[in-house]
XYZ file of C-alpha atoms in Angstrom:
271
model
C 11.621 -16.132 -5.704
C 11.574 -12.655 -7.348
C 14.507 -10.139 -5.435
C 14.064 -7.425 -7.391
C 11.254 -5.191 -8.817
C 12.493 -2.988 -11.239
C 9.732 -0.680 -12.099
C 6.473 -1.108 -9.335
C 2.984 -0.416 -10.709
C 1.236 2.645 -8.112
C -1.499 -0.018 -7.517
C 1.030 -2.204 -6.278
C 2.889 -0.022 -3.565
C 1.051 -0.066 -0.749
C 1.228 -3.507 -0.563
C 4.511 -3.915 -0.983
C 5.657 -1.632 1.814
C 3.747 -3.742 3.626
C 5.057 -7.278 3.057
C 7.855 -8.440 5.481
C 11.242 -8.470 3.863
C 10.462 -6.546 1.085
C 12.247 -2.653 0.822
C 10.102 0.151 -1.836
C 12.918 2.253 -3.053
C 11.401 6.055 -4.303
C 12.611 9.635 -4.272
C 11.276 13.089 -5.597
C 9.261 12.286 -8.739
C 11.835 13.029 -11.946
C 9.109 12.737 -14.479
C 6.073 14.844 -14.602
C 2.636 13.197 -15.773
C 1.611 15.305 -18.675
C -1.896 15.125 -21.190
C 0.265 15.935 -23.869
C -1.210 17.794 -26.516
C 0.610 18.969 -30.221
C -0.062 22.525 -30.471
C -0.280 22.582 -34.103
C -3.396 19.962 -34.573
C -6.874 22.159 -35.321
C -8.189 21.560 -31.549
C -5.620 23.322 -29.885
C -4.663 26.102 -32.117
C -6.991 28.348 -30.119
C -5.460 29.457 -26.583
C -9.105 29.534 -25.405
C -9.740 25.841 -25.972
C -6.055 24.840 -24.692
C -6.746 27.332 -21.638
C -10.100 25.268 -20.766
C -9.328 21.680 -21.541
C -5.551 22.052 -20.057
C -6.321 24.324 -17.153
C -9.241 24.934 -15.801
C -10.955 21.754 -16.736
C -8.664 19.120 -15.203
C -9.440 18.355 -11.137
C -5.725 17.597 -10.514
C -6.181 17.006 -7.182
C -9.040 14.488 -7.815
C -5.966 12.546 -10.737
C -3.456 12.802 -7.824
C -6.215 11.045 -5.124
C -7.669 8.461 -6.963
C -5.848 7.173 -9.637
C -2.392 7.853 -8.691
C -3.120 6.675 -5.020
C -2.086 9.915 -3.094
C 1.563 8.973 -4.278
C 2.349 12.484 -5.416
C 1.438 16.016 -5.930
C -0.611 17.909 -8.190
C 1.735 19.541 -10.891
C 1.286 22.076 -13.550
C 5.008 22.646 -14.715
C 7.385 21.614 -17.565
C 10.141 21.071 -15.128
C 9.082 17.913 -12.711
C 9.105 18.400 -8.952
C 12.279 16.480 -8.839
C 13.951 18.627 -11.112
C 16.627 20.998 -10.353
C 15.103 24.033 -11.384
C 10.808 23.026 -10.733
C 8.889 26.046 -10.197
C 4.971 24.879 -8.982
C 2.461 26.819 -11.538
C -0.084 24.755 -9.835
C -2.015 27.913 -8.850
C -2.590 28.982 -12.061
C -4.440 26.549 -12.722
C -7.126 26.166 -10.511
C -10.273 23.784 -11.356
C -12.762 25.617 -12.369
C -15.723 24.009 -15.007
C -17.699 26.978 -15.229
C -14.692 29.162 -16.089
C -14.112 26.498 -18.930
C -17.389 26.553 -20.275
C -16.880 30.063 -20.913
C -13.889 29.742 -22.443
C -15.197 27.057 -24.619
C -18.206 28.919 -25.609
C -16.131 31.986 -26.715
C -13.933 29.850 -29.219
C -17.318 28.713 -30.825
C -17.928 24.927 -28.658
C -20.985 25.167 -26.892
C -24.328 22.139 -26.711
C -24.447 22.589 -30.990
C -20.743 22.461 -31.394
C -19.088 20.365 -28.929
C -15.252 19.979 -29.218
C -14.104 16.624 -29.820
C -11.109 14.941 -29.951
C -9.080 12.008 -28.606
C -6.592 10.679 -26.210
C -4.332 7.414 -27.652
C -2.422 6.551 -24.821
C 0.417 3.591 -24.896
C -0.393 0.185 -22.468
C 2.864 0.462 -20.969
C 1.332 2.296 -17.314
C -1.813 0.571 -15.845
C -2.419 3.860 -13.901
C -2.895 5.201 -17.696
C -6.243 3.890 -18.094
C -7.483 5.462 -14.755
C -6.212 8.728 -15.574
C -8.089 8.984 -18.928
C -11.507 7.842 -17.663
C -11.219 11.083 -14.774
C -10.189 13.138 -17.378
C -12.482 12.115 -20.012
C -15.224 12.584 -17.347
C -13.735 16.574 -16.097
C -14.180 17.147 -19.571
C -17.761 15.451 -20.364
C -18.504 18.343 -17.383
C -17.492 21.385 -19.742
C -18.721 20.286 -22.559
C -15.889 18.502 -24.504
C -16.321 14.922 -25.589
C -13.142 12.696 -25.689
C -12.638 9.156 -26.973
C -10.286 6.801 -25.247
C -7.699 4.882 -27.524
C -5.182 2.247 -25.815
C -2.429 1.274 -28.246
C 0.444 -0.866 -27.584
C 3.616 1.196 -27.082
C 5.514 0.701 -30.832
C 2.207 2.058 -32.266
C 1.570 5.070 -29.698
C 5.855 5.858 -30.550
C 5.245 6.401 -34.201
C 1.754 8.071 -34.000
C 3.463 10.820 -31.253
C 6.611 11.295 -32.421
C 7.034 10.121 -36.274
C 3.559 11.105 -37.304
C 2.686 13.886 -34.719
C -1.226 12.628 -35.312
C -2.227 12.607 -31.542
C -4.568 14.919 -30.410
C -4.195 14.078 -26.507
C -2.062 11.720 -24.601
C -0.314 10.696 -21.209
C 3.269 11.020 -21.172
C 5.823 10.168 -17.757
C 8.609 8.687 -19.759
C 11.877 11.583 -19.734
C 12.745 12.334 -16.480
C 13.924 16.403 -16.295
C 16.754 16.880 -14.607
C 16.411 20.880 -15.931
C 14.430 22.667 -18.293
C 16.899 21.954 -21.302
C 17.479 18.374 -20.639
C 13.902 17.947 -21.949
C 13.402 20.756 -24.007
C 14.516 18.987 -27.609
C 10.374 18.423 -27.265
C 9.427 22.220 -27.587
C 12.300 23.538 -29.868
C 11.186 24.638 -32.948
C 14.807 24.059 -34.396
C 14.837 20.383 -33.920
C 13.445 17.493 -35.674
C 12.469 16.178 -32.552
C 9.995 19.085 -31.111
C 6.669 16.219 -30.979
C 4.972 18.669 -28.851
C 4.825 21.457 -31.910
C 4.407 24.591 -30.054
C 6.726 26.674 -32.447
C 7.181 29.639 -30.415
C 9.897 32.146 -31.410
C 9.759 33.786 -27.647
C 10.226 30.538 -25.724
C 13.036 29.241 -28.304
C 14.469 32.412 -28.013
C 14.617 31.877 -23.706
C 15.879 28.778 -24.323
C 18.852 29.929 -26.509
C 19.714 32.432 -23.677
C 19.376 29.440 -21.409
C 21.927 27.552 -23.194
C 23.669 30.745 -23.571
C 24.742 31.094 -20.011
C 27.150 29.115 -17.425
C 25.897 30.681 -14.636
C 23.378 28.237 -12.365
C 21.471 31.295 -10.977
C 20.930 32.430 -14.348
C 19.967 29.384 -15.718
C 16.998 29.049 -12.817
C 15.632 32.468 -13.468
C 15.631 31.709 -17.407
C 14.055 28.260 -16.743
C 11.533 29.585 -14.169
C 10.448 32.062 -17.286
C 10.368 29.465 -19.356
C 8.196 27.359 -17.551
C 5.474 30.072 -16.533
C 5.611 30.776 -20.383
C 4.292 27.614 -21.446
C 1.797 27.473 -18.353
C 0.607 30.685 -19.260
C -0.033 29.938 -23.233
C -1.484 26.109 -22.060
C 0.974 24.282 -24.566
C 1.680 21.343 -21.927
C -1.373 20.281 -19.902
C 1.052 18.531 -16.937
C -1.479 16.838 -14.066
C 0.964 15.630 -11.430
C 4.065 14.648 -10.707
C 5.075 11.048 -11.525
C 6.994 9.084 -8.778
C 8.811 6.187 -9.596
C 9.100 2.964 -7.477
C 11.528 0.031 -6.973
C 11.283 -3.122 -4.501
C 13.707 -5.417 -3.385
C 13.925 -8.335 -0.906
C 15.912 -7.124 2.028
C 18.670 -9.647 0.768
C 19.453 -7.411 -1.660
C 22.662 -5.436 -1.027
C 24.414 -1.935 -2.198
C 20.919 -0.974 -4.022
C 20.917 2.462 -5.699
C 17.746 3.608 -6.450
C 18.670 6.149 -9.849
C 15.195 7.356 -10.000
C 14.454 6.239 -13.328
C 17.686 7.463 -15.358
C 19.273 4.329 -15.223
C 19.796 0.724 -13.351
C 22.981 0.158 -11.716
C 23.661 -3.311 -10.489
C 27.499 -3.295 -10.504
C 27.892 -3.101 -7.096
C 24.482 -5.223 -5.647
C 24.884 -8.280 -4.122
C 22.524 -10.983 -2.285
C 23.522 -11.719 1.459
C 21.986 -15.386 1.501
């Protein structure tokens, strides 16, 4: 009886494209799937330790396989793959356990001194849960131990961005259409800058971002940007995050706005 899906769960997909009458609505993924981590907390205030845990010790490919169904791509950059201005930093983050270990052992967290800390991740995604138990496992590998918290979404809002007490979590929820339409989440000179890197150099690229009116310009300042914070590990990003919609082939003058917004002005049911 149901005509129209509004937001499908991964797990759900395949089975949907294949049930007669039914239409999956997707495009490039908006949103980027992040382990979000706020710089300023004591595990992360060494580059070392972000370098290993956000870089080299996350299998991307193995996130992108398993628990988000081969549905997207491995991603390591602030801007999503739908974005206009995306610039893949994949690369520069290869996995690599060993190279972690080492990293971890120079900042002091070997067998004696394991690094510990915790992901608190909201019960809003299903495919949450599976992305937490292959990270938490990556990171068992290197030596870090991290606990698992699921919270219901009002709770995981205030702890992230009230209270900035989270350690680690998994964020899809802004889609990016650039680098600035996300960036009141980095910039020092807001309020709202949850992710606490407080980085004169990148709010200063930023400024010069918002400085210009020339599109060109503002690529090569975002493309700086984001290789900036892949290159100081301040936003662990794992894939890109596609977003679904289904419909019953009744359903008429469907646009599918990729996650901004739900338009149903113009839809209508030929029945």
């Amino acid at each position: 009886e149901t005509d129209v899906f509004f937001v499908v769960p991964m797990g759900l997909v395949s089975t949907l494209q294949a049930t007669k009458g039914v239409v999956v609505h997707t495009g490039a993924a908006a949103t980027t799937l992040v382990a979000s981590i706020q710089n300023h907390r004591p595990a992360w205030k060494d580059i070392r330790v972000r370098k290993a845990i956000g870089c080299y010790g996350i299998d991307r490919k193995l996130i992108v396989s398993n628990a988000l169904r081969g549905l997207t791509v491995p991603w390591n950059s602030f801007a999503a793959p739908g974005a206009k201005d995306p610039i893949d930093l994949t690369a520069m983050c290869p996995y690599d356990p060993e190279k972690a270990k080492t990293l971890l052992a120079e900042a002091g967290h070997g067998p004696s001194n394991p690094l510990k800390f915790s992901m608190t991740i909201s019960n809003i995604d299903p495919s949450f849960i599976d992305v937490a138990q292959i990270l938490k496992t990556s990171f068992a590998k290197i030596g870090a131990q991290m606990d698992i918290q699921i919270v219901d979404n009002a709770t995981w809002s205030r702890l992230n961005s009230r209270m900035r007490a989270l350690d680690m979590s998994l964020m899809n929820f802004v889609p990016t259409l650039d680098v600035n339409s996300n960036s009141h989440t980095f910039y020092s000179k807001t309020a709202l800058a949850y992710y606490e890197m407080n980085d004169s150099k990148l709010d200063a690229m930023l400024e010069r971002w918002r400085s210009t009116v020339d599109p060109e310009e503002q690529i090569g300042i975002s493309h700086q940007i984001q290789r900036h914070i892949a290159e100081m590990a301040y936003y662990p990003a794992l894939a890109g995050s596609p977003f679904f919609q289904a419909t019953r082939d009744r359903v008429k003058g469907w646009k599918f706005m990729n996650k901004l917004v739900f338009d149903l002005k113009d839809v209508w049911l030929d029945r």
